[in-house]
Coordinates of C-alpha atoms and ligand atoms in Angstrom, one line a residue:
X1 CA -43.0 4.4 18.0
X2 CA -39.6 6.0 18.4
X3 CA -39.4 4.6 21.9
X4 CA -40.4 1.0 20.9
X5 CA -37.9 1.1 18.1
X6 CA -35.2 2.2 20.5
X7 CA -36.1 -0.5 22.9
X8 CA -36.1 -3.2 20.2
X9 CA -32.7 -2.1 18.9
X10 CA -31.4 -1.9 22.4
X11 CA -32.7 -5.4 23.1
X12 CA -31.1 -6.8 20.0
X13 CA -27.9 -5.0 20.8
X14 CA -27.9 -6.6 24.3
X15 CA -28.6 -10.0 22.9
X16 CA -25.7 -9.7 20.5
X17 CA -23.5 -8.7 23.4
X18 CA -24.6 -11.7 25.6
X19 CA -24.7 -14.2 22.7
X20 CA -21.3 -15.3 23.8
X21 CA -19.4 -15.2 27.1
X22 CA -18.0 -11.8 27.8
X23 CA -14.4 -11.5 26.7
X24 CA -11.7 -10.4 29.2
X25 CA -10.9 -6.7 29.5
X26 CA -8.1 -6.0 28.8
X27 CA -8.0 -8.8 26.2
X28 CA -5.6 -11.7 26.5
X29 CA -2.7 -11.3 24.0
X30 CA 0.1 -13.9 23.5
X31 CA 3.4 -12.8 24.9
X32 CA 6.3 -12.3 22.6
X33 CA 8.8 -15.1 21.8
X34 CA 11.3 -14.2 24.4
X35 CA 8.8 -15.1 27.1
X36 CA 9.2 -18.7 26.0
X37 CA 12.8 -18.8 27.4
X38 CA 11.7 -18.0 30.9
X39 CA 11.2 -20.8 33.4
X40 CA 7.9 -20.5 35.3
X41 CA 7.6 -20.7 39.0
X42 CA 6.6 -24.2 40.1
X43 CA 2.9 -24.9 40.8
X44 CA -0.3 -25.3 38.8
X45 CA -1.4 -24.0 36.5
X46 CA 1.9 -23.6 34.8
X47 CA 2.0 -20.1 33.2
X48 CA 3.9 -21.3 30.1
X49 CA 1.2 -23.9 29.5
X50 CA -1.6 -21.4 30.0
X51 CA 0.0 -19.0 27.6
X52 CA 0.5 -21.8 25.1
X53 CA -3.2 -22.6 25.3
X54 CA -4.0 -18.9 24.8
X55 CA -1.8 -18.7 21.8
X56 CA -3.2 -21.8 20.1
X57 CA -6.7 -20.3 20.4
X58 CA -5.5 -16.8 19.2
X59 CA -4.3 -18.4 15.9
X60 CA -8.0 -19.1 15.0
X61 CA -8.8 -15.4 15.5
X62 CA -6.2 -14.6 12.8
X63 CA -7.8 -17.1 10.4
X64 CA -11.3 -15.4 10.6
X65 CA -13.1 -14.5 7.5
X66 CA -16.0 -12.1 7.2
X67 CA -16.9 -8.9 9.2
X68 CA -14.4 -8.8 12.1
X69 CA -15.9 -7.5 15.4
X70 CA -14.4 -4.3 16.8
X71 CA -12.8 -6.2 19.7
X72 CA -10.7 -8.3 17.4
X73 CA -7.2 -9.0 18.9
X74 CA -5.3 -9.4 15.6
X75 CA -4.8 -5.8 14.7
X76 CA -3.3 -6.5 11.3
X77 CA -6.4 -8.5 10.0
X78 CA -9.1 -6.8 8.0
X79 CA -12.7 -7.7 7.4
X80 CA -12.8 -9.7 4.1
X81 CA -15.0 -11.7 1.7
X82 CA -18.2 -10.1 2.9
X83 CA -19.9 -11.1 -0.4
X84 CA -19.4 -14.8 0.1
X85 CA -22.6 -16.6 -0.8
X86 CA -24.0 -13.8 -3.0
X87 CA -23.6 -16.1 -6.0
X88 CA -26.2 -18.4 -4.5
X89 CA -28.4 -15.7 -2.9
X90 CA -27.1 -16.5 0.7
X91 CA -25.0 -14.9 3.3
X92 CA -22.0 -17.2 3.6
X93 CA -19.6 -14.6 5.0
X94 CA -17.8 -15.5 8.2
X95 CA -16.1 -18.7 9.2
X96 CA -12.5 -19.5 8.9
X97 CA -9.9 -19.5 6.2
X98 CA -8.6 -23.1 6.0
X99 CA -4.8 -22.7 5.9
X100 CA -2.3 -20.5 4.2
X101 CA -4.7 -19.4 1.5
X102 CA -8.3 -18.1 1.4
X103 CA -10.6 -21.0 0.8
X104 CA -13.3 -22.0 3.4
X105 CA -13.6 -25.7 3.4
X106 CA -16.3 -27.5 5.4
X107 CA -14.9 -30.9 5.7
X108 CA -11.6 -30.0 7.6
X109 CA -13.4 -27.2 9.5
X110 CA -16.0 -29.7 10.8
X111 CA -13.3 -32.1 11.9
X112 CA -11.5 -29.3 13.7
X113 CA -14.6 -28.3 15.6
X114 CA -15.5 -31.9 16.5
X115 CA -11.9 -32.4 17.7
X116 CA -11.9 -29.3 19.8
X117 CA -15.3 -29.8 21.3
X118 CA -14.5 -33.4 22.2
X119 CA -11.2 -32.4 23.8
X120 CA -12.9 -29.6 25.8
X121 CA -15.4 -32.2 27.0
X122 CA -12.4 -34.2 28.3
X123 CA -10.2 -31.4 29.7
X124 CA -12.4 -28.4 29.9
X125 CA -11.1 -27.4 33.2
X126 CA -7.8 -26.5 31.5
X127 CA -9.6 -23.7 29.6
X128 CA -11.0 -22.4 32.9
X129 CA -7.7 -22.5 34.7
X130 CA -6.0 -20.6 31.9
X131 CA -8.9 -18.0 31.7
X132 CA -9.5 -19.0 28.1
X133 CA -13.0 -20.3 28.2
X134 CA -14.5 -17.1 26.8
X135 CA -12.0 -17.3 23.9
X136 CA -12.9 -21.0 23.4
X137 CA -16.6 -20.0 23.2
X138 CA -15.9 -17.3 20.6
X139 CA -13.6 -19.6 18.6
X140 CA -16.3 -22.3 18.5
X141 CA -19.1 -20.0 17.7
X142 CA -17.2 -18.3 14.8
X143 CA -17.0 -21.7 13.2
X144 CA -20.4 -23.2 14.3
X145 CA -22.4 -20.1 13.4
X146 CA -20.9 -20.3 9.9
X147 CA -21.7 -23.9 9.6
X148 CA -25.3 -23.0 10.5
X149 CA -25.4 -20.6 7.6
X150 CA -23.8 -23.2 5.4
X151 CA -26.8 -25.5 6.2
X152 CA -29.7 -23.3 5.0
X153 CA -32.2 -26.2 4.8
X154 CA -32.4 -29.9 5.6
X155 CA -30.8 -31.2 2.4
X156 CA -28.3 -28.6 1.5
X157 CA -24.8 -28.1 2.8
X158 CA -22.2 -25.7 1.4
X159 CA -18.9 -27.5 1.4
X160 CA -16.4 -25.0 -0.2
X161 CA -16.4 -21.3 -0.7
X162 CA -13.6 -19.6 -2.6
X163 CA -11.8 -19.6 -5.8
X164 CA -10.5 -23.1 -6.0
X165 CA -7.5 -22.0 -8.0
X166 CA -6.5 -19.5 -5.2
X167 CA -3.6 -21.8 -4.4
X168 CA -2.1 -21.2 -7.8
X169 CA -3.1 -17.7 -8.6
X170 CA -3.2 -15.5 -5.5
X171 CA -0.6 -14.8 -2.8
X172 CA -1.2 -11.6 -0.9
X173 CA -3.1 -9.9 1.9
X174 CA -6.7 -10.0 2.9
X175 CA -7.7 -6.7 1.1
X176 CA -7.3 -8.0 -2.5
X177 CA -8.6 -11.5 -2.3
X178 CA -9.8 -12.3 -5.8
X179 CA -13.5 -12.3 -6.6
X180 CA -15.8 -13.7 -7.7
X181 CA -15.7 -16.5 -5.1
X182 CA -17.8 -19.6 -5.8
X183 CA -20.0 -21.4 -3.3
X184 CA -20.2 -25.1 -3.8
X185 CA -22.8 -27.3 -2.2
X186 CA -24.1 -30.8 -1.9
X187 CA -27.8 -31.5 -1.9
X188 CA -30.3 -34.3 -2.1
X189 CA -29.7 -35.1 -5.7
X190 CA -25.9 -34.5 -5.4
X191 CA -25.0 -35.8 -2.0
X192 CA -21.8 -36.0 -0.1
X193 CA -22.1 -38.6 2.7
X194 CA -18.7 -37.9 4.3
X195 CA -18.9 -34.2 4.6
X196 CA -22.6 -34.2 5.6
X197 CA -22.1 -36.9 8.3
X198 CA -18.8 -35.2 9.4
X199 CA -20.6 -31.9 9.9
X200 CA -23.4 -33.7 11.8
X201 CA -20.6 -35.2 14.1
X202 CA -19.2 -31.7 14.7
X203 CA -22.6 -30.3 15.6
X204 CA -23.4 -33.2 17.9
X205 CA -20.0 -33.2 19.7
X206 CA -20.3 -29.4 20.2
X207 CA -23.9 -29.7 21.3
X208 CA -22.8 -32.1 24.1
X209 CA -20.1 -29.6 25.1
X210 CA -22.6 -26.7 25.3
X211 CA -25.0 -29.0 27.3
X212 CA -22.1 -29.7 29.7
X213 CA -22.6 -33.4 29.1
X214 CA -19.3 -34.8 30.5
X215 CA -17.8 -38.3 30.5
X216 CA -17.5 -40.4 33.5
X217 CA -13.8 -39.6 34.1
X218 CA -14.2 -35.9 33.2
X219 CA -17.7 -35.0 34.4
X220 CA -17.6 -31.3 33.7
X221 CA -16.7 -29.2 30.7
X222 CA -15.5 -25.6 31.0
X223 CA -17.5 -23.7 33.7
X224 CA -19.9 -21.1 32.3
X225 CA -19.8 -22.4 28.7
X226 CA -23.0 -24.3 29.1
X227 CA -25.9 -22.9 27.1
X228 CA -28.9 -25.1 26.6
X229 CA -30.5 -23.0 23.9
X230 CA -27.3 -23.1 21.8
X231 CA -26.9 -26.8 22.5
X232 CA -30.5 -27.3 21.2
X233 CA -29.7 -25.4 18.0
X234 CA -26.6 -27.4 17.4
X235 CA -28.4 -30.7 18.0
X236 CA -31.2 -29.8 15.6
X237 CA -28.6 -29.3 12.8
X238 CA -26.8 -32.5 13.8
X239 CA -30.0 -34.5 13.5
X240 CA -31.0 -32.9 10.3
X241 CA -27.6 -33.5 8.7
X242 CA -27.4 -37.0 9.9
X243 CA -30.7 -37.9 8.2
X244 CA -29.6 -36.1 5.0
X245 CA -26.4 -38.3 5.1
X246 CA -28.3 -41.5 5.6
X247 CA -31.3 -40.9 3.2
X248 CA -30.4 -38.5 0.4
X249 CA -32.4 -39.3 -2.7
X250 CA -29.2 -39.4 -4.6
X251 CA -27.9 -42.2 -2.4
X252 CA -24.6 -42.3 -0.6
X253 CA -21.4 -41.2 -2.2
X254 CA -18.0 -39.4 -1.7
X255 CA -18.6 -35.6 -1.9
X256 CA -15.9 -35.0 -4.6
X257 CA -18.2 -37.1 -6.9
X258 CA -20.8 -34.3 -6.5
X259 CA -18.4 -31.4 -6.2
X260 CA -15.2 -32.2 -8.1
X261 CA -13.6 -28.8 -7.0
X262 CA -13.1 -30.1 -3.5
X263 CA -10.9 -32.9 -4.8
X264 CA -8.0 -30.5 -5.3
X265 CA -7.4 -30.2 -1.6
X266 CA -9.9 -32.1 0.5
X267 CA -11.2 -35.1 -1.3
X268 CA -12.4 -37.8 1.0
X269 CA -11.4 -41.5 0.9
X270 CA -14.5 -43.0 2.4
X271 CA -17.6 -42.2 4.5
X272 CA -18.2 -45.2 6.8
X273 CA -16.1 -43.6 9.5
X274 CA -18.1 -40.3 9.4
X275 CA -21.4 -42.1 9.5
X276 CA -20.2 -44.1 12.5
X277 CA -18.8 -41.2 14.5
X278 CA -21.9 -39.0 13.7
X279 CA -24.3 -41.7 14.9
X280 CA -22.2 -42.3 18.0
X281 CA -22.0 -38.6 19.0
X282 CA -25.7 -38.3 18.3
X283 CA -26.5 -41.3 20.4
X284 CA -24.6 -39.8 23.2
X285 CA -26.4 -36.5 22.8
X286 CA -29.9 -38.1 22.7
X287 CA -29.4 -41.3 24.8
X288 CA -30.5 -43.3 21.8
X289 CA -29.9 -47.0 21.8
X290 CA -31.0 -47.1 18.2
X291 CA -28.3 -44.6 17.0
X292 CA -25.8 -46.5 19.1
X293 CA -26.6 -49.7 17.3
X294 CA -26.4 -47.9 14.0
X295 CA -22.9 -46.7 14.9
X296 CA -21.8 -50.2 15.8
X297 CA -23.2 -51.7 12.6
X298 CA -21.4 -49.1 10.4
X299 CA -18.2 -50.2 12.2
X300 CA -18.8 -53.7 10.9
X301 CA -20.4 -52.9 7.6
X302 CA -17.5 -50.6 6.5
X303 CA -14.7 -52.7 8.0
X304 CA -13.5 -49.8 10.0
X305 CA -11.4 -52.3 12.1
X306 CA -9.1 -52.7 9.2
X307 CA -8.1 -49.0 9.2
X308 CA -4.9 -49.0 11.3
X309 CA -3.5 -45.7 10.1
X310 CA -3.7 -42.1 11.2
X311 CA -6.6 -40.1 12.8
X312 CA -7.3 -37.0 10.9
X313 CA -9.8 -34.9 9.0
X314 CA -10.3 -37.7 6.5
X315 CA -9.9 -40.8 8.7
X316 CA -11.8 -40.9 12.0
X317 CA -11.8 -44.7 12.6
X318 CA -9.1 -44.7 15.2
X319 CA -11.1 -42.5 17.5
X320 CA -14.3 -44.4 17.3
X321 CA -13.6 -47.3 19.8
X322 CA -12.3 -44.7 22.2
X323 CA -15.6 -42.8 22.0
X324 CA -17.6 -46.0 22.3
X325 CA -15.7 -46.8 25.5
X326 CA -16.3 -43.3 26.9
X327 CA -20.0 -43.4 26.1
X328 CA -20.6 -46.8 27.5
X329 CA -18.7 -46.0 30.7
X330 CA -20.7 -42.8 31.1
X331 CA -24.3 -43.7 30.6
X332 CA -26.8 -46.3 31.6
X333 CA -29.2 -45.3 28.8
X334 CA -27.4 -47.3 26.1
X335 CA -25.8 -50.7 26.4
X336 CA -23.2 -52.4 24.3
X337 CA -20.2 -54.7 24.5
X338 CA -17.8 -52.4 26.5
X339 CA -15.1 -55.1 26.8
X340 CA -15.0 -55.4 23.0
X341 CA -14.6 -51.6 22.4
X342 CA -12.1 -51.4 25.2
X343 CA -9.9 -54.0 23.6
X344 CA -10.3 -52.5 20.1
X345 CA -9.2 -49.1 21.5
X346 CA -6.2 -50.6 23.4
X347 CA -5.2 -52.7 20.4
X348 CA -4.8 -49.6 18.3
X349 CA -3.0 -47.6 21.0
X350 CA -0.8 -50.5 22.1
X351 CA 0.5 -50.9 18.6
X352 CA 1.5 -47.2 18.6
X353 CA 3.4 -47.3 21.9
X354 CA 4.9 -50.7 21.2
X355 CA 6.1 -49.5 17.8
X356 CA 4.0 -52.1 15.9
X357 CA 1.7 -49.6 14.2
X358 CA 1.8 -48.7 10.5
X359 CA 3.8 -45.7 11.5
X360 CA 7.6 -45.7 12.1
X361 CA 9.7 -43.6 14.4
X362 CA 12.1 -41.0 12.9
X363 CA 15.6 -41.0 14.3
X364 CA 14.7 -38.0 16.4
X365 CA 11.7 -39.7 17.8
X366 CA 8.6 -38.5 15.9
X367 CA 5.9 -41.0 15.1
X368 CA 5.8 -40.9 11.3
X369 CA 3.4 -42.5 8.8
X370 CA 4.8 -42.6 5.3
X371 CA 2.2 -41.0 3.0
X372 CA 0.3 -38.9 5.5
X373 CA 3.3 -37.5 7.4
X374 CA 5.0 -36.5 4.2
X375 CA 2.4 -33.7 3.9
X376 CA 2.5 -32.5 7.5
X377 CA 4.6 -34.6 9.8
X378 CA 3.4 -33.3 13.2
X379 CA -0.3 -33.8 12.5
X380 CA -0.5 -37.7 12.7
X381 CA 1.8 -37.6 15.7
X382 CA -0.2 -35.0 17.6
X383 CA -3.5 -36.7 16.9
X384 CA -2.0 -39.9 18.2
X385 CA -0.8 -38.1 21.3
X386 CA -4.2 -36.6 21.8
X387 CA -6.0 -40.0 21.5
X388 CA -3.5 -41.6 23.9
X389 CA -4.0 -38.8 26.4
X390 CA -7.8 -38.9 26.1
X391 CA -8.0 -42.6 26.6
X392 CA -5.4 -42.9 29.4
X393 CA -7.9 -42.6 32.2
X394 CA -9.9 -45.5 30.8
X395 CA -6.9 -47.8 30.4
X396 CA -7.2 -51.4 31.7
X397 CA -4.1 -51.2 33.9
X398 CA -1.9 -48.5 35.5
X399 CA 1.0 -49.7 33.4
X400 CA -0.9 -49.2 30.2
X401 CA -2.1 -45.8 31.4
X402 CA 1.5 -44.8 32.1
X403 CA 2.8 -46.1 28.8
X404 CA 0.1 -44.1 26.9
X405 CA 0.9 -40.9 28.7
X406 CA 4.6 -41.4 28.4
X407 CA 4.4 -41.9 24.7
X408 CA 2.1 -38.9 24.3
X409 CA 4.5 -36.8 26.3
X410 CA 7.4 -37.8 24.0
X411 CA 5.5 -36.5 21.0
X412 CA 4.5 -33.3 22.6
X413 CA 8.0 -32.7 23.8
X414 CA 9.3 -33.4 20.2
X415 CA 6.9 -30.8 18.8
X416 CA 7.8 -28.3 21.5
X417 CA 11.6 -28.4 20.8
X418 CA 13.0 -31.7 22.1
X419 CA 14.1 -32.6 18.5
X420 CA 17.3 -32.5 16.4
X421 CA 16.5 -29.0 15.3
X422 CA 16.0 -27.5 18.8
X423 CA 12.9 -25.9 17.3
X424 CA 9.5 -25.7 18.8
X425 CA 7.1 -26.0 15.9
X426 CA 4.6 -23.3 17.0
X427 CA 5.0 -19.8 15.7
X428 CA 6.0 -17.1 18.2
X429 CA 6.4 -19.2 21.4
X430 CA 10.2 -19.1 21.5
X431 CA 13.0 -17.4 19.6
X432 CA 13.7 -20.8 17.9
X433 CA 10.1 -21.1 16.6
X434 CA 9.7 -21.1 12.8
X435 CA 9.4 -17.6 11.4
X436 CA 8.4 -18.2 7.8
X437 CA 5.0 -19.9 7.8
X438 CA 3.3 -20.6 4.5
X439 CA 0.6 -18.1 5.1
X440 CA -0.3 -15.5 2.5
X441 CA -1.9 -13.2 5.0
X442 CA 1.0 -13.3 7.5
X443 CA 3.8 -13.0 5.0
X444 CA 3.0 -9.5 3.9
X445 CA 4.1 -10.4 0.4
X446 CA 2.1 -10.3 -2.9
X447 CA 4.5 -11.6 -5.4
X448 CA 3.6 -15.2 -6.1
X449 CA 6.8 -15.7 -8.1
X450 CA 9.0 -14.8 -5.1
X451 CA 7.2 -16.0 -2.0
X452 CA 10.4 -17.0 -0.2
X453 CA 12.1 -13.7 -0.7
X454 CA 9.5 -11.0 -1.0
X455 CA 9.6 -9.9 1.8
X456 CA 12.6 -11.5 3.4
X457 CA 11.2 -11.0 6.9
X458 CA 7.7 -12.2 7.5
X459 CA 5.6 -9.1 8.2
X460 CA 3.1 -10.4 10.8
X461 CA 3.8 -13.0 13.6
X462 CA 1.1 -15.6 13.4
X463 CA 1.2 -16.4 17.1
X464 CA 0.1 -19.8 18.2
X465 CA 0.1 -21.4 14.7
X466 CA 1.3 -25.0 14.6
X467 CA 3.2 -25.6 11.3
X468 CA 3.3 -28.7 9.2
X469 CA 6.6 -30.0 10.7
X470 CA 10.0 -31.4 9.8
X471 CA 10.7 -33.9 7.1
X472 CA 11.3 -37.7 7.6
X473 CA 15.0 -37.0 8.5
X474 CA 13.9 -34.6 11.3
X475 CA 15.2 -31.7 9.2
X476 CA 13.2 -28.5 9.3
X477 CA 13.6 -26.0 6.5
X478 CA 12.0 -22.7 7.4
X479 CA 11.1 -21.7 3.8
X480 CA 7.6 -20.4 2.9
X481 CA 7.3 -22.3 -0.4
X482 CA 7.9 -25.6 1.3
X483 CA 4.2 -26.0 2.3
X484 CA 4.4 -29.5 3.8
X485 CA 6.8 -28.1 6.4
X486 CA 5.7 -24.6 6.9
X487 CA 2.0 -24.3 6.2
X488 CA -0.4 -23.7 9.0
X489 CA -4.0 -25.0 9.0
X490 CA -7.1 -25.1 11.2
X491 CA -6.8 -28.9 11.8
X492 CA -3.1 -28.7 12.8
X493 CA -3.9 -26.7 15.9
X494 CA -6.9 -28.8 17.0
X495 CA -5.2 -31.8 18.7
X496 CA -2.7 -29.4 20.3
X497 CA -5.5 -27.4 22.0
X498 CA -6.7 -30.6 23.7
X499 CA -3.1 -31.6 24.7
X500 CA -2.4 -28.1 26.0
X501 CA -5.7 -28.0 28.0
X502 CA -4.7 -31.3 29.6
X503 CA -1.3 -30.0 30.4
X504 CA -2.7 -26.9 32.0
X505 CA -4.6 -29.2 34.3
X506 CA -1.7 -31.6 35.0
X507 CA 1.7 -30.3 34.1
X508 CA 4.0 -29.1 36.8
X509 CA 7.0 -28.6 34.4
X510 CA 7.3 -26.1 31.7
X511 CA 6.8 -27.1 28.0
X512 CA 10.2 -28.2 26.7
X513 CA 11.0 -24.9 24.9
X514 CA 11.9 -22.9 27.9
X515 CA 15.2 -24.8 27.8
X516 CA 15.9 -23.4 24.4
X517 CA 17.7 -20.1 24.3
X518 CA 18.0 -17.8 21.3
X519 CA 20.2 -19.2 18.5
X520 CA 19.7 -22.9 19.2
X521 CA 18.1 -23.6 15.9
X522 CA 20.5 -21.4 14.0
X523 CA 23.4 -23.6 15.2
X524 CA 21.9 -26.9 13.9
X525 CA 19.7 -25.9 11.0
X526 CA 20.1 -28.1 7.9
X527 CA 22.0 -26.9 4.9
X528 CA 20.8 -29.4 2.3
X529 CA 17.3 -29.8 0.8
X530 CA 14.0 -31.0 2.2
X531 CA 12.5 -34.5 1.7
X532 CA 8.7 -34.1 1.7
X533 CA 5.7 -33.9 -0.5
X534 CA 6.8 -30.6 -2.1
X535 CA 10.5 -31.1 -2.4
X536 CA 12.2 -34.5 -2.8
X537 CA 15.8 -33.4 -3.5
X538 CA 16.8 -34.1 0.1
X539 CA 15.5 -37.6 0.1
X540 CA 18.8 -39.4 -0.6
X541 CA 20.9 -38.5 2.4
X542 CA 24.4 -39.1 1.3
X543 CA 26.0 -37.0 -1.3
X544 CA 27.9 -39.4 -3.5
X545 CA 30.6 -38.8 -6.0
X546 CA 29.8 -39.2 -9.7
X547 CA 31.9 -42.5 -9.8
X548 CA 30.2 -43.9 -6.8
X549 CA 26.8 -43.2 -8.3
X550 CA 27.7 -45.0 -11.5
X551 CA 29.0 -48.0 -9.6
X552 CA 25.8 -48.1 -7.5
X553 CA 23.6 -47.9 -10.6
X554 CA 25.5 -50.8 -12.2
X555 CA 25.1 -52.9 -9.1
X556 CA 21.4 -51.9 -8.8
X557 CA 20.7 -52.8 -12.4
X558 CA 22.2 -56.3 -12.0
X559 CA 20.2 -56.8 -8.8
X560 CA 16.9 -55.7 -10.4
X561 CA 17.5 -57.9 -13.5
X562 CA 18.1 -60.8 -11.2
X563 CA 15.0 -60.1 -9.2
X564 CA 12.9 -59.7 -12.3
X565 CA 14.2 -63.0 -13.6
X566 CA 13.4 -64.8 -10.4
X567 CA 9.9 -63.3 -10.3
X568 CA 9.4 -64.3 -13.9
X569 CA 10.5 -67.8 -13.0
X570 CA 8.3 -68.1 -9.9
X571 CA 5.1 -66.5 -11.3
X572 CA 5.2 -67.3 -14.9
X573 CA 6.6 -70.9 -14.8
X574 CA 4.0 -72.4 -12.5
X575 CA 1.2 -70.8 -14.6
X576 CA 2.5 -72.4 -17.7
X577 CA 2.7 -75.7 -15.9
X578 CA -0.9 -75.3 -14.9
X579 CA -2.0 -74.8 -18.5
X580 CA -0.1 -77.9 -19.4
X581 CA -2.1 -80.1 -17.0
Ligands
NAG1 C1 -26.9 -18.8 24.8 O1 -26.7 -18.9 23.4 C2 -27.7 -18.2 22.6 C3 -27.5 -18.5 21.2 O2 -26.3 -18.0 20.7 C4 -27.6 -16.7 23.0 O3 -28.6 -16.0 22.3 C5 -27.8 -16.5 24.5 O4 -27.6 -15.2 24.8 C6 -26.8 -17.4 25.2 N1 -27.2 -17.3 26.6 C7 -26.3 -17.0 27.6 C8 -26.8 -17.0 29.0 O5 -25.1 -16.8 27.3
NAG2 C1 9.0 -9.0 24.9 O1 8.2 -8.9 26.1 C2 8.9 -8.6 27.3 C3 7.9 -8.6 28.4 O2 7.4 -9.9 28.5 C4 9.5 -7.2 27.1 O3 10.3 -6.9 28.2 C5 10.4 -7.2 25.8 O4 10.8 -5.9 25.6 C6 9.6 -7.7 24.6 N1 10.5 -7.9 23.5 C7 10.2 -7.5 22.3 C8 11.3 -7.7 21.2 O5 9.2 -7.0 22.0
NAG3 C1 -7.3 -15.9 35.8 O1 -8.1 -14.9 36.3 C2 -8.0 -14.8 37.8 C3 -9.0 -13.8 38.2 O2 -8.8 -12.6 37.6 C4 -6.6 -14.6 38.2 O3 -6.5 -14.5 39.6 C5 -5.7 -15.7 37.7 O4 -4.3 -15.4 37.9 C6 -5.8 -15.8 36.2 N1 -5.1 -16.9 35.7 C7 -4.3 -16.9 34.6 C8 -3.6 -18.2 34.2 O5 -4.3 -15.9 33.9
NAG4 C1 -5.1 -4.9 6.5 O1 -5.2 -3.6 6.0 C2 -4.0 -2.8 6.2 C3 -4.3 -1.4 5.6 O2 -5.3 -0.8 6.3 C4 -2.8 -3.4 5.6 O3 -1.6 -2.7 5.9 C5 -2.6 -4.8 6.1 O4 -1.6 -5.5 5.4 C6 -3.9 -5.6 5.8 N1 -3.8 -7.0 6.4 C7 -3.6 -8.1 5.6 C8 -3.5 -9.4 6.3 O5 -3.5 -8.0 4.4

């Protein structure tokens, strides 16, 4: 009896230990910021890029919720929120905190995992060359294993755990996170087509990665990551969620209609894109022509062609023709109109590189979409750079390929310090990196009334975290309360991982920041006010005298009155005439 118990517990111990790839001993730790000023010796892989990839993954370890394993690398983090899910009789502990606060949000998490798995399918060798594959595995499993818990049966998905007013009420460390925390779900009668299909897409994309199912131009994912039984588990969840999304008894609807609490931060604008991308990743996972056709008909049914804007957690349309192209080029099991998907993909990407997209370029050279970029300017640009880089090998001509890679490089360079602020927008990679991220846990403060000043110096360095980014005038204000510029988030790091993995494989030059010595940002940092979604006082550039402002408002009033008069004439007059007929 005693013996068999021991054997059983030993076995379960062993299976816990081998459940994921063994982590390096000693562990990989990101170097301090001064390392980012040192030019690397030539040759591949470039050690600045391998460290950047390592740091970008390390960020996710700092965002972990739940019981932290003993080998955790982030010494200042504590286990937290172990009771998540108790309100609904489940264990929903684990997973990741979404951003600078302590909610766990399924919609952006799923997007993040889908993005990273897709990128590792494209450029998995980069993780191998950087010796980061085991950390990729542990990063993905920490998220996917939580999503598995959040999907306890076919027609239930937990979409938010936390206190939805955290944002307003709590600023502090991980030991005093307010309880009770509420678990919100969608189910058959209260569906959420977007979040359910988006989670199906994440499971399917990651199942392909764990099955080592590569694309034609990038036939192999990271060596050693492949695990058929895990791939099967992920695929089973993907299939179940997809049919929940398609055939919930409550019909199809936006998830905030079922769970209003998610509307505060992650309401969704539509669900046609999630249905299409889920069907497509599933078709690729199962070689199903039927699912492929479903994906193509969602594209038409939901007019996804019309969506010319950003690629992000809410809007996935821009990536879909690229994935269609990759799938059609890589398999003989499904057929479709590859020329058509090719040209749709290139149409979108050409508009970006030829400056004809709905985004504009800032003076300093950042691709900027009014609206989306006001809340985190780097994210749309980095996602565009990621799509361009992924698609480049499939481009219809060498010129196109080069123009895509060149534009992508310009955006990556910008983010890594080739910008008017001389600041690389990733924490801890260079002395000019931001040092005041909007992150409650890293700040070390607990006074919500004084988050900028208490403490003055941020307590913990959140290595590898990509921040929101500068404002539309390329100005970066390193102040914690200015969340559009300084907040960190799971989905901000995602495209950067793929871009860094690509650069580990390809780059012979250092990331731009090794050119930046200590003090570069201090010399040019702005003195005025920001112009973004939180603070608009910096939006009018010139500081005008009182007299000039009065003169301008008089002129403006006259102009506006004239325009109103003209519009009244043009719109109202013909109508009256019509009535008279
Ligand atoms: C594959 O993944 C499963 C599920 O996590 C795990 O139990 C198993 O140990 C893994 N196999 C290998 C060879 O790593
Ligand atoms: C940073 O790391 C280098 C080694 O890479 C070390 O020599 C230096 O003392 C460290 N600086 C600080 C401030 O920790
Ligand atoms: C990866 O590990 C191998 C074997 O230990 C080592 O030779 C190589 O230098 C490492 N590469 C990086 C980028 O750390
Ligand atoms: C983790 O706990 C220690 C005390 O053991 C505390 O000093 C530290 O600030 C905590 N970390 C966070 C992120 O709150």
